[in-house]
XYZ file of C-alpha atoms in Angstrom:
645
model
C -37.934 2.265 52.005
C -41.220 0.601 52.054
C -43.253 3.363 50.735
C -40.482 3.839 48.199
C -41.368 0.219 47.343
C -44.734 0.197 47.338
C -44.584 3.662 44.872
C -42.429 1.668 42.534
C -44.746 -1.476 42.704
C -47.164 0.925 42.108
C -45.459 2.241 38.743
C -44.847 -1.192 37.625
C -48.574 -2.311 37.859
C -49.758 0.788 36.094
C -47.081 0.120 33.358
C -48.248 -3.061 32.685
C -51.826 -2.669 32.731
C -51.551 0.755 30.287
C -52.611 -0.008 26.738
C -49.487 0.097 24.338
C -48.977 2.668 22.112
C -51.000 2.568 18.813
C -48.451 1.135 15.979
C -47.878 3.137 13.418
C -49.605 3.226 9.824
C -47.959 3.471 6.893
C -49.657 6.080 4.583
C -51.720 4.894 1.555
C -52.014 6.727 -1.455
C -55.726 8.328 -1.162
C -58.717 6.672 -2.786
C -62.214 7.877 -3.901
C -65.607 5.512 -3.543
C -67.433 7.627 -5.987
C -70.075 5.446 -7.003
C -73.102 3.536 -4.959
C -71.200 0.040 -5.470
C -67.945 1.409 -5.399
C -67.783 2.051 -9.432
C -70.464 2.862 -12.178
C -70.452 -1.344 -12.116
C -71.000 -2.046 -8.830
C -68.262 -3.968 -8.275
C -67.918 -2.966 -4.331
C -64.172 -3.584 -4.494
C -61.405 -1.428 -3.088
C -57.924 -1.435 -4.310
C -57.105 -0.170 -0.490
C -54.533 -2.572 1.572
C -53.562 -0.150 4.767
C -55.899 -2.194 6.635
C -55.161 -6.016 6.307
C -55.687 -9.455 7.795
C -52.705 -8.860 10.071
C -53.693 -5.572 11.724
C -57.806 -5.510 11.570
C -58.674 -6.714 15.017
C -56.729 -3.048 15.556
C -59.256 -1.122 14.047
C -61.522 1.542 16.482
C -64.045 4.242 15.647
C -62.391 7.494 14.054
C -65.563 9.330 13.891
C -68.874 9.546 14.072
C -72.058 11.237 12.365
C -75.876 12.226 13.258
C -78.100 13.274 10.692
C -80.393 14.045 14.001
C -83.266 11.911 12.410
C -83.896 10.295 15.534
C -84.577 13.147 17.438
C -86.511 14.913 14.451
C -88.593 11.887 14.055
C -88.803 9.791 16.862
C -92.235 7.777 16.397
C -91.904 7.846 12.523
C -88.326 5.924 12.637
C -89.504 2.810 13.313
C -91.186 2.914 9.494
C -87.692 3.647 8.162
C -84.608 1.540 7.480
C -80.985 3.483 7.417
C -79.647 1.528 3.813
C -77.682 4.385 2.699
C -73.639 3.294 1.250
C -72.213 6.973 1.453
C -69.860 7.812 -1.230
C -66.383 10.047 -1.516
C -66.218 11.959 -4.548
C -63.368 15.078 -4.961
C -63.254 14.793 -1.173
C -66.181 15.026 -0.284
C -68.641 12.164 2.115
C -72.189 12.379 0.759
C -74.787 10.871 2.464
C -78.827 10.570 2.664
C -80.835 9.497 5.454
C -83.791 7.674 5.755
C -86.389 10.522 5.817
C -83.867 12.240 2.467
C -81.622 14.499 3.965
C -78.473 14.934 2.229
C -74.827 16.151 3.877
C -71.883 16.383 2.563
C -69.007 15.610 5.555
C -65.442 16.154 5.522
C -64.045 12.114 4.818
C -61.509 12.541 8.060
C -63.493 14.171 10.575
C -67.035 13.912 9.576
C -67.717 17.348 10.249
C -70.870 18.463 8.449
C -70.074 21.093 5.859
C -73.569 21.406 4.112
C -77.174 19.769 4.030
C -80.213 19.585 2.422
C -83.122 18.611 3.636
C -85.984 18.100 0.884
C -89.030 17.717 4.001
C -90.791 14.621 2.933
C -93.980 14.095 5.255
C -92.658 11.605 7.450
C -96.012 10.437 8.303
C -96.352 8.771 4.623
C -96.565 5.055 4.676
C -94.511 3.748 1.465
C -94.295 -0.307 0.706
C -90.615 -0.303 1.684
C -90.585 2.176 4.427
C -88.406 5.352 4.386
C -85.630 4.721 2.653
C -82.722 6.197 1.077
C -79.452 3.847 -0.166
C -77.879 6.133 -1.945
C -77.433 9.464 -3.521
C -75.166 10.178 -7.036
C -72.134 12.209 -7.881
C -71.436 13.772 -11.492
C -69.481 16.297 -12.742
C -70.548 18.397 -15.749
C -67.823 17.651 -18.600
C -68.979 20.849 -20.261
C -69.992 23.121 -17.759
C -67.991 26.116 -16.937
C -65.172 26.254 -14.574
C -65.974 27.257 -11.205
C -69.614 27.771 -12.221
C -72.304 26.655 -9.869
C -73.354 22.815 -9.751
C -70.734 22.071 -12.273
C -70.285 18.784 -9.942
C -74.043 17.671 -8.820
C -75.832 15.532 -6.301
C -78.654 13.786 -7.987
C -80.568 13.391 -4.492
C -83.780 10.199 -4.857
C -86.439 11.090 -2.627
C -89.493 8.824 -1.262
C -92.663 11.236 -2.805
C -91.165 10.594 -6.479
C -88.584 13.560 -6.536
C -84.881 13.529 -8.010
C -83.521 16.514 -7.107
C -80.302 18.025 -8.432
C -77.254 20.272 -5.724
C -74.634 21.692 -6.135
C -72.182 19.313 -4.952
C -70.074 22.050 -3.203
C -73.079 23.827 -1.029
C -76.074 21.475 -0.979
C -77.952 24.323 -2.931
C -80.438 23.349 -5.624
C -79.739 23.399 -8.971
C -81.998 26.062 -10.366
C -81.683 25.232 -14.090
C -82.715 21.410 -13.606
C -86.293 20.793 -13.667
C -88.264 23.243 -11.725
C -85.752 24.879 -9.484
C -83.925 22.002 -9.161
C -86.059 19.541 -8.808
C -88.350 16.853 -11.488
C -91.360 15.176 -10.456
C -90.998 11.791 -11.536
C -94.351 10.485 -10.316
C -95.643 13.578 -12.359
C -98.847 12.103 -14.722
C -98.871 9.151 -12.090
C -102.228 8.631 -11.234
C -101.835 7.375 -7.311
C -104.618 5.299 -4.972
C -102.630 6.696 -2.158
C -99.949 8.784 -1.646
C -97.326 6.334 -0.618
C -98.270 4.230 -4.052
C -94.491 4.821 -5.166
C -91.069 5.932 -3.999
C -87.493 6.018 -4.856
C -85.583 4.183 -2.439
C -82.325 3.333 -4.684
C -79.814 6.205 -6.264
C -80.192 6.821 -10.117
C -77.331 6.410 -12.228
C -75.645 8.963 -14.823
C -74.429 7.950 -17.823
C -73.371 10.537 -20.907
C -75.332 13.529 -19.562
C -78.399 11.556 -19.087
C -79.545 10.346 -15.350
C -82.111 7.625 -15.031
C -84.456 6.819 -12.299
C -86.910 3.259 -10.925
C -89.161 3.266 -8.667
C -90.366 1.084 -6.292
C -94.423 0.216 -6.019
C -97.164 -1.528 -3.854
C -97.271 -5.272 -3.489
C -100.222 -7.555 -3.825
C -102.428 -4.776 -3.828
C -104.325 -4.987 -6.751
C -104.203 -6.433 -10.221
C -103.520 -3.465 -12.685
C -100.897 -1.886 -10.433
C -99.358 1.393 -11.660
C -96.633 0.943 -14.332
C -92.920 0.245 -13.648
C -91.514 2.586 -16.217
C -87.595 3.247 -15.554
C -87.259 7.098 -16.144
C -84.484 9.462 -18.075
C -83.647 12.785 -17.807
C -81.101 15.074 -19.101
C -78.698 15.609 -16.316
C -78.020 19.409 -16.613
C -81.468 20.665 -17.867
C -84.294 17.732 -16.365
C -85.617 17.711 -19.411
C -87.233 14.395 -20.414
C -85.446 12.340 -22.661
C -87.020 8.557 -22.404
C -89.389 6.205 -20.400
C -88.840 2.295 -20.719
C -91.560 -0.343 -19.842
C -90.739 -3.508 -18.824
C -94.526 -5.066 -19.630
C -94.322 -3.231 -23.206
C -93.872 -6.472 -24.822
C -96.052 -8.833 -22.275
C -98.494 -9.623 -24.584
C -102.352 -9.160 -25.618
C -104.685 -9.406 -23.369
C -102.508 -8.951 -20.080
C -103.867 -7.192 -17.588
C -100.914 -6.191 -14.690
C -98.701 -3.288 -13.657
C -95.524 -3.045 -11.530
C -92.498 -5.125 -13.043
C -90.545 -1.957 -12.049
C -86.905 -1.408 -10.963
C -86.692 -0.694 -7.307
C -83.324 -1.887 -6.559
C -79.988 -0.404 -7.985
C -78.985 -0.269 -11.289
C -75.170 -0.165 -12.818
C -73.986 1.415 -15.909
C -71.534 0.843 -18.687
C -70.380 4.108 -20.099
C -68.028 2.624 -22.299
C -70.676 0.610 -24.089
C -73.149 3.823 -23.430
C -75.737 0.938 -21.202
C -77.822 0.819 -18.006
C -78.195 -2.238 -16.858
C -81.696 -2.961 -14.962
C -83.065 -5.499 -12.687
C -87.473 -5.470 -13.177
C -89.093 -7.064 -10.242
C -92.390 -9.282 -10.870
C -95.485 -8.180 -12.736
C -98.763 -7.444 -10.033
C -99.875 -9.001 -8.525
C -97.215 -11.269 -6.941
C -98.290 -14.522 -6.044
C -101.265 -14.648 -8.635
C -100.849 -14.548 -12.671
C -104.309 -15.739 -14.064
C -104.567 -12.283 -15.911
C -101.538 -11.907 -17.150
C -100.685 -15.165 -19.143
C -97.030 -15.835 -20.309
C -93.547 -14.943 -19.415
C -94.299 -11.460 -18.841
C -92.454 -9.728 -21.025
C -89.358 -8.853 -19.446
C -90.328 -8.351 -16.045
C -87.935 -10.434 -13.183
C -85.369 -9.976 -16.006
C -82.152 -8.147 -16.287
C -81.986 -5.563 -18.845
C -79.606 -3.762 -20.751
C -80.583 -0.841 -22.056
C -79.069 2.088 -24.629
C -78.790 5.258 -22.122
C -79.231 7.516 -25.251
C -82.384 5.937 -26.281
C -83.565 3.704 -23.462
C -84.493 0.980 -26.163
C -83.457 -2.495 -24.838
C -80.247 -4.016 -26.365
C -81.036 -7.500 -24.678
C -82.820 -9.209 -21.930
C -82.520 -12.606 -20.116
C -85.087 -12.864 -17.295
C -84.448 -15.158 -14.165
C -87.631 -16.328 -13.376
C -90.562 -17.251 -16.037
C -94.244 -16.165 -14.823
C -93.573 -15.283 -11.160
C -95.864 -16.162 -8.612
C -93.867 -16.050 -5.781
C -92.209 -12.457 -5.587
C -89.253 -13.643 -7.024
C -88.041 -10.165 -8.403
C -84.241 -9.443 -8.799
C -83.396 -7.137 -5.840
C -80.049 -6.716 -6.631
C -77.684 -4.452 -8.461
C -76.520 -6.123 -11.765
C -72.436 -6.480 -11.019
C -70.417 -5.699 -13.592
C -66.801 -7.923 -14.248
C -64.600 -9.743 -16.642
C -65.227 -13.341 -15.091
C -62.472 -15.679 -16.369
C -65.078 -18.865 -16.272
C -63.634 -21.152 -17.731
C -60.437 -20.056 -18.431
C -62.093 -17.454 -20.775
C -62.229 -13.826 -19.833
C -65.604 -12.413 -20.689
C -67.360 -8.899 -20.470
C -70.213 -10.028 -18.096
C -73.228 -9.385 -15.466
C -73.271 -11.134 -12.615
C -76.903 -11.265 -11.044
C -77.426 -12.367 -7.568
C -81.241 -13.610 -6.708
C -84.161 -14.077 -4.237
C -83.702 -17.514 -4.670
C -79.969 -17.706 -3.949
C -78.962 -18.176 -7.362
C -76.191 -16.487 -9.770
C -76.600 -15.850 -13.119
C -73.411 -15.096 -15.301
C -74.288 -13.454 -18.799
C -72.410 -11.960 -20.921
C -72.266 -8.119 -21.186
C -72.735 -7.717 -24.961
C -75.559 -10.061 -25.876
C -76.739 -11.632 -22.526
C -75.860 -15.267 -23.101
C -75.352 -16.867 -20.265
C -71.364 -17.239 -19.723
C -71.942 -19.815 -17.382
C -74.850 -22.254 -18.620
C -78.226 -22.484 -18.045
C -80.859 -25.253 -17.788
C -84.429 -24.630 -18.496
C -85.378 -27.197 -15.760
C -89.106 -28.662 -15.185
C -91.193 -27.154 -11.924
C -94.295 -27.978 -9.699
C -97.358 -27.361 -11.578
C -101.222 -27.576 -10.877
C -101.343 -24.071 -9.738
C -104.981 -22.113 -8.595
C -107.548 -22.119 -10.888
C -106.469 -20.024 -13.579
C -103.085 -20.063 -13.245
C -100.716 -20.737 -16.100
C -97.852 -21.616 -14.502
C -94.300 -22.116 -16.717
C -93.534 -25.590 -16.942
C -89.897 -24.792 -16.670
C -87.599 -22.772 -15.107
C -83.950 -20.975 -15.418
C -81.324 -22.869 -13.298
C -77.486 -21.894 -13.739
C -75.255 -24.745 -13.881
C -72.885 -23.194 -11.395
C -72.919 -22.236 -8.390
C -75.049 -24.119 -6.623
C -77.715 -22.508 -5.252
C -76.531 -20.712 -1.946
C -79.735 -20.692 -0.015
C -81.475 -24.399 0.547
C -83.864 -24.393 -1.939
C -86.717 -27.532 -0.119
C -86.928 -28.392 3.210
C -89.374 -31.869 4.367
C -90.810 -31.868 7.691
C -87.977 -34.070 8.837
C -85.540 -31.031 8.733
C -88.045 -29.279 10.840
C -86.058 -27.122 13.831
C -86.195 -26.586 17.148
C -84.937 -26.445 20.533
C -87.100 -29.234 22.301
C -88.883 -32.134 20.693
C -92.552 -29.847 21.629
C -91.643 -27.107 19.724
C -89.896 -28.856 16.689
C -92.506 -31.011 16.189
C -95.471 -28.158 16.047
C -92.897 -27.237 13.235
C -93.132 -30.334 11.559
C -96.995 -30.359 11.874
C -96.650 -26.839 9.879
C -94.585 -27.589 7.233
C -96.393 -30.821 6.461
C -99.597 -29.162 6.189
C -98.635 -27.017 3.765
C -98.037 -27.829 -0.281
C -94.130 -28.586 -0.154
C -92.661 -29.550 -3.183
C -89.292 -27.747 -3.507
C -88.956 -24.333 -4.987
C -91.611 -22.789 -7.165
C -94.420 -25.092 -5.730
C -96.982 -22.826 -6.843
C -99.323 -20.599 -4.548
C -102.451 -22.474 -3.133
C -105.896 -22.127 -0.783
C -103.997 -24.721 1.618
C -100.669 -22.513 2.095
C -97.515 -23.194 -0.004
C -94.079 -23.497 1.628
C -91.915 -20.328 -0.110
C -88.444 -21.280 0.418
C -86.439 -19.863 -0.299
C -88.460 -17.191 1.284
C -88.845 -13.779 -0.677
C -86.873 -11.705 1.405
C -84.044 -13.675 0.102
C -81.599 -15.889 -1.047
C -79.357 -12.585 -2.206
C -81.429 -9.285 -0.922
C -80.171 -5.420 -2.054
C -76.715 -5.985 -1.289
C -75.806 -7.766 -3.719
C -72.144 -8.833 -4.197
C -68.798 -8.018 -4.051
C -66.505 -8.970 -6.876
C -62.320 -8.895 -6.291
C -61.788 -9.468 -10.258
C -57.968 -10.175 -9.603
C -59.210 -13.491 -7.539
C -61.880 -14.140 -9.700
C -64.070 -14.379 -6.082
C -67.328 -13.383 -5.734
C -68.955 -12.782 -2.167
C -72.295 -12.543 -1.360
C -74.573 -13.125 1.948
C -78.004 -14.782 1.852
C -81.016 -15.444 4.391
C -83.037 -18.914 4.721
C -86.179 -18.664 6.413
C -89.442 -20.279 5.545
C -92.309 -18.353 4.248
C -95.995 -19.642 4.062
C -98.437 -17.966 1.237
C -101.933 -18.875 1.242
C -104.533 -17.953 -0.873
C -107.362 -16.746 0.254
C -110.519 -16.116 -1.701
C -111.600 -12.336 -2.910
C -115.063 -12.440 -0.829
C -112.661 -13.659 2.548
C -110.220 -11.192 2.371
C -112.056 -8.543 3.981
C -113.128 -11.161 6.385
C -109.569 -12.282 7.160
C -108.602 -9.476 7.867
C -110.218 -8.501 10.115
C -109.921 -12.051 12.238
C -105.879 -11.705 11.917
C -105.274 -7.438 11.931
C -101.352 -8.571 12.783
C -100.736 -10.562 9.656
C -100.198 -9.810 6.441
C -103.252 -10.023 3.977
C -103.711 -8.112 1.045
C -106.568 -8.435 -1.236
C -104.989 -8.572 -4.993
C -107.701 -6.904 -6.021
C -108.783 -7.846 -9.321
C -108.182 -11.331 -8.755
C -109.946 -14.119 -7.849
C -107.711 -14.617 -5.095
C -106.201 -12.631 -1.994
C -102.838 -13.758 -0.232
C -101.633 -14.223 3.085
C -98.275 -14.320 4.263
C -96.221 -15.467 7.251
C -93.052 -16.197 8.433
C -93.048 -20.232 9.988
C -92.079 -19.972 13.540
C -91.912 -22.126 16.434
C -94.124 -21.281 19.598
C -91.085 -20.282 20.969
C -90.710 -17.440 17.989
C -87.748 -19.619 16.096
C -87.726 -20.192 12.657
C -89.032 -23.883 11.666
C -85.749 -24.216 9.255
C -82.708 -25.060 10.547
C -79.956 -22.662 10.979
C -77.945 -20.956 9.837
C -80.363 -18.340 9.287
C -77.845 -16.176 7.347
C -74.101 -16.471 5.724
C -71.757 -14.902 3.745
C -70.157 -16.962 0.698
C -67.364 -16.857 -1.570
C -67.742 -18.494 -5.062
C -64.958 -19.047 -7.300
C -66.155 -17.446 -10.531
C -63.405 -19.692 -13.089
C -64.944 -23.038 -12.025
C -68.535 -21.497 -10.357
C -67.307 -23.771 -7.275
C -68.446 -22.660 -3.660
C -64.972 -21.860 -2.213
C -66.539 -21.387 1.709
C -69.432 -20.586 3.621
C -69.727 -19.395 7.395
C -72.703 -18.121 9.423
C -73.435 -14.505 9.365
C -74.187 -12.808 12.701
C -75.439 -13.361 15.954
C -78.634 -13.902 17.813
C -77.213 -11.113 20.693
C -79.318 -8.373 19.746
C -82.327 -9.905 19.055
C -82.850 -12.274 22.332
C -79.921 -11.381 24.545
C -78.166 -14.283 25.832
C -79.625 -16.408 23.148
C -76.368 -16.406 21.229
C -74.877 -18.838 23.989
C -77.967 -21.780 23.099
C -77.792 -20.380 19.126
C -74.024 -20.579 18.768
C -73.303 -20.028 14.417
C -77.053 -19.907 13.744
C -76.000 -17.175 11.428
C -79.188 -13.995 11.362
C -80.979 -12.949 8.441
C -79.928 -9.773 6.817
C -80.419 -6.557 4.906
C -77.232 -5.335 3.301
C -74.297 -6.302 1.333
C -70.070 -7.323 1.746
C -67.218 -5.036 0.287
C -63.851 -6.754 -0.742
C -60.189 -5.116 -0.387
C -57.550 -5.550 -2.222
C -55.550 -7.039 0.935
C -58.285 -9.877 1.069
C -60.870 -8.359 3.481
C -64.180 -9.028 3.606
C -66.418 -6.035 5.378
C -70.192 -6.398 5.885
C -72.449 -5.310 8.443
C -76.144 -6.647 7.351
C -76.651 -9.043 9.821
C -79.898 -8.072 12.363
C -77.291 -7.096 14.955
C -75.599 -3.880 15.695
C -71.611 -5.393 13.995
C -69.437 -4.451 11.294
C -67.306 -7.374 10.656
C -64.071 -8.425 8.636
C -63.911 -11.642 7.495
C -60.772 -12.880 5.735
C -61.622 -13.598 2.067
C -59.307 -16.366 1.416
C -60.713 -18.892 4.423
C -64.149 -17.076 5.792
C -62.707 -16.919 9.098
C -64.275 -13.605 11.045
C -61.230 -11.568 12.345
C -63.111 -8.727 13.846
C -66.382 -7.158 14.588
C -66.973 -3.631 15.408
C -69.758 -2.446 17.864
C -72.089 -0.060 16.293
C -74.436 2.275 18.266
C -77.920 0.649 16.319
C -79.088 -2.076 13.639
C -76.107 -1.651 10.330
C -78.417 -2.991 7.771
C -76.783 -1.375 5.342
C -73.475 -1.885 2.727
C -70.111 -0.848 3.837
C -67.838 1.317 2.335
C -64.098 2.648 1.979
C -62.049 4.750 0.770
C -58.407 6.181 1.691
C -58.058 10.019 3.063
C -55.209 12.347 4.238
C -53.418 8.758 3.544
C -55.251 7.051 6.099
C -57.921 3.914 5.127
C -61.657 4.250 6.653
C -64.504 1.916 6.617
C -67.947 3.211 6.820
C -71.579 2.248 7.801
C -74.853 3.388 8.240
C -75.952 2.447 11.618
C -79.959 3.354 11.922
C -81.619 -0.002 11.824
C -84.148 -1.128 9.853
C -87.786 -0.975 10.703
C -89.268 -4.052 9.321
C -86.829 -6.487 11.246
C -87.370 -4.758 14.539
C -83.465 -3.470 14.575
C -82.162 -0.751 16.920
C -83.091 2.481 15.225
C -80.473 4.774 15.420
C -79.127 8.198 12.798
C -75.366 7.642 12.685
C -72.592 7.335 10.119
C -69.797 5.588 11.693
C -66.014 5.876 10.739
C -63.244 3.240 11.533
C -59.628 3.270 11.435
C -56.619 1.976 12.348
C -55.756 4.740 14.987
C -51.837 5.153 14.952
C -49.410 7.528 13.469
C -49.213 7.882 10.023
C -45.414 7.239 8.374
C -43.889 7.158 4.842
């Protein structure tokens, strides 16, 4: 009997420590992500509602996904940052890693079914690192059926190559460029091999696919042009080049001003929509007087033709790399009360910009507002600069010596002793010899990710980093000097210029950041009154100093990636310089889950619906530059439970 009873105690226990039974899902219809941002607009918006705010904290890995770039390149990894959104086109995954190799993997499984790998020299050192975001689907509207590459992968590559598969084998299109493949640093003429790369996907609009490029910083004064290249998408053939410094002026004397971030398209309307980073070199403009044509501006351009319909640029002379980073988002934004055709343009400096599709007027106004002036010697600065009425700016924009931060009184007042011997005068105090305060620093405000838009709330979301930058000038004859005396630091010699430039991050002696936290948050902004609707911190402190989290409670990280938005009122993002995917609930900003990911997911989210079951999906491979776990893998998650009708 007692046996009997101890068996059946036994039972009970087990019973009630045994994990229940996954709950069923009811089956969605399936949904594509066929685009880099979701659609040819970058909206990053899903009409997918399996997963909700009810049943996310139920969500587990489905599958996973090595591109084996960690074993392949083991020492080289740490100069390369895994920023690739997959997308699901005609079900099909396609992915690219950061050394360029592209898969295609079945969307329920992630079983491989094809790759390509395009051997880039690994050993290259490129100004962004080794980077891929994105690769691009399109189907041939006039190409035979059943005929090969009559649905392509337009592949970017970091030595300057778009290369054109065959969606449905990986092999190369033979009749686009040279065996499938267009040199589009061809006629370039490079200092060094790692000059200029692609690091974002090109977009396809009307048979014609167009390509930026991303170039040096603050390496010399007449840096290599920015064109934005076209190409016909079936043959290669070349069919325009666009200059963003075309129209800067006599007497100029820069480069760059090129378009290294995503672009988005408007078929409809037959336009590419661009986003030109600053003219070189970046924090000094003595030889190249004026606005700068339309450099730090967004662009719309005529795909046929690539002649500029309209420009509006964001920031007037830049001298504080202060380029747009982010993929122009296309909506109808009902500010207002109005509905209106419009881009939405997140910035370094934590600013949106609303303007209007057609002509780019801003839809939400915009004050030409004065700025800190007595620049270096030779400098003529703008006297103004472009302020939206609404939002507010999302990043702090000045910081005094008072709002210096740290954990003890020793360490937050060396912070205070830095920040008040620097020039500090509020954004755009000008580059100087005795060190400027940059903050917003340029790594952000709004970085690549860019936003998410759910156009039926009229909500946009968008994450941004605060820390404190310090650029000082440095005379030409000291660079080499400088140097030399600091080989950890960043120094570059603008050569061509009077002046050189050093830049640093302000930390504490105990390796904090002088500002105040949070370091990083995600936002929503209500687009019909431009109103702030919430803000939270963004990430944790865990993987960069573990048990640091429990002194750093909300401090919020910086981060490198962007949000999604679901039509059920989820907010995914990863981003944050830990190893989470999270879901935040869109209406209040209150995280409702975080999934652990096997290295650094610096990258944007994705989702789509398969077989009738939702996934969400993330690049987990670090990033390089902010000393993130490196990793190679793609990872899937799902609720896990039966599917019903």
């Amino acid at each position: 009997m007692l046996a009997r009873a101890l068996v059946s105690a036994s039972l009970l226990v087990l019973a009630a420590c045994s994990a229940p039974p996954d709950a069923p899902v009811r089956a969605a219809a399936d949904l594509d992500w066929p685009f880099y941002g979701g659609a040819a607009g970058g909206q990053r918006y899903s009409p997918a509602g399996q997963i909700t705010p009810a049943n996310v904290a139920g969500l587990k890995v489905a599958w996973t996904y090595s591109t084996g770039e960690l074993a392949r390149h083991p020492k080289d990894i740490k100069h390369a940052a895994f920023e690739n959104t997959p997308i699901l086109a005609e079900g099909r995954l396609y992915i690219c890693s950061q050394f360029n190799l592209a898969a295609a993997l079945d969307p329920g499984t992630g079983q491989e079914l094809w790759r390509y790998d395009p051997k880039v020299d690994p050993k290259v050192r490129y100004p962004n690192d080794n980077v891929c975001r994105g690769v691009t689907f399109w189907r041939d509207p006039e190409a035979p059926a059943g005929s090969a590459c009559t649905a392509r992968i337009f592949l970017p590559t970091v030595d300057r190559r778009l290369i054109a598969l065959d969606a449905a084998t990986g092999a190369p299109c033979q009749g686009f460029g040279q065996s499938g493949t267009v040199d589009v640093g061809a006629g370039v003429l490079l200092e060094r091999s790692g000059q200029m790369q692609i690091t974002s996907p090109p977009v396809v609009v009307n048979g014609v696919v167009v390509v930026g490029s991303s170039i040096d910083d603050n390496q010399r004064v007449e840096e290599i042009s920015g064109v934005v290249r076209a190409y016909d998408a079936r043959t290669g053939a070349p069919r325009w080049a666009f200059d963003p410094l075309a129209n800067a002026g006599p007497g100029v004397k820069a480069g760059a001003a090129n378009v290294w971030a995503p672009m988005s398209a408007d078929p409809a309307r037959g336009l590419v929509f661009l986003p030109t980073s600053s003219a070189s070199p970046d924090f000094f403009g003595g030889l190249r007087p004026g606005d700068n044509g339309m450099a730090n501006s967004v662009v719309a351009v005529d795909a046929a033709t690539g002649q500029p319909r309209w420009s509006f640029q964001t920031v007037h002379h830049d001298v504080w790399d202060y380029d747009i980073p982010a993929q122009p988002t296309l909506a109808e934004v009902a500010y207002g009360g109005q509905p209106t055709p419009a881009v939405i343009q997140a910035t370094k400096q934590g600013l949106i910009f609303t303007l209007a599709r057609d002509t780019g007027a801003p839809v939400i106004p915009v004050e030409e507002r004065p700025v800190p002036q007595q620049g270096a010697p030779g400098e003529p600065l703008s006297p103004t600069q472009p302020f939206p009425v609404a939002p507010r700016p999302l990043a702090p924009i000045s910081i005094s010596e008072k709002d210096a931060f740290g954990l003890t009184p020793w360490d937050r007042g060396r912070c205070r002793e830095l920040i008040r011997g620097a020039r500090n005068e509020g954004i755009y105090t000008p580059p100087s010899t005795q060190g400027t305060i940059l903050f917003p620093f340029p790594g952000g405000g709004v970085n690549w990710g860019g936003v998410a838009f759910d156009a039926g709330r009229q909500v946009v979301y968008v994450n941004t980093s605060s820390l404190l930058h310090r650029v000082t000038l440095i005379p030409s004859a000291e660079v080499a000097a400088a140097q030399r005396a600091q080989p950890d630091v960043e120094i570059s010699a603008q050569r061509g210029a009077p002046f050189g430039m050093k830049r640093e991050v302000l930390l504490s002696p105990l390796g904090l950041p002088c500002n105040r936290p949070p370091w990083g948050r995600l936002h929503a902004v209500d687009m019909r009154t431009g109103k702030v609707l919430w803000e939270v911190p963004l990430g944790t402190t865990r993987d960069l100093a573990p048990g640091s989290q429990l002194l750093l409670r909300s401090a919020g990280v910086p981060n490198f990636g962007g949000p999604i938005a679901t039509a059920s009122g989820l907010v995914f993002i990863g981003a944050a310089v830990d190893n989470y995917l999270r879901a935040f609930d869109g209406r209040t900003g209150q995280e409702l889950w975080k999934g652990r990911l096997p290295a650094g997911g610096q990258a944007t989210p994705m989702t789509y619906v398969w077989k009738g079951r939702q996934y969400v999906v993330i690049a987990a491979g670090g990033h390089g530059k902010s000393g993130t776990k490196p990793g190679d893998q793609i990872v899937a998650f799902a609720l896990p439970g039966p599917l019903t009708n």
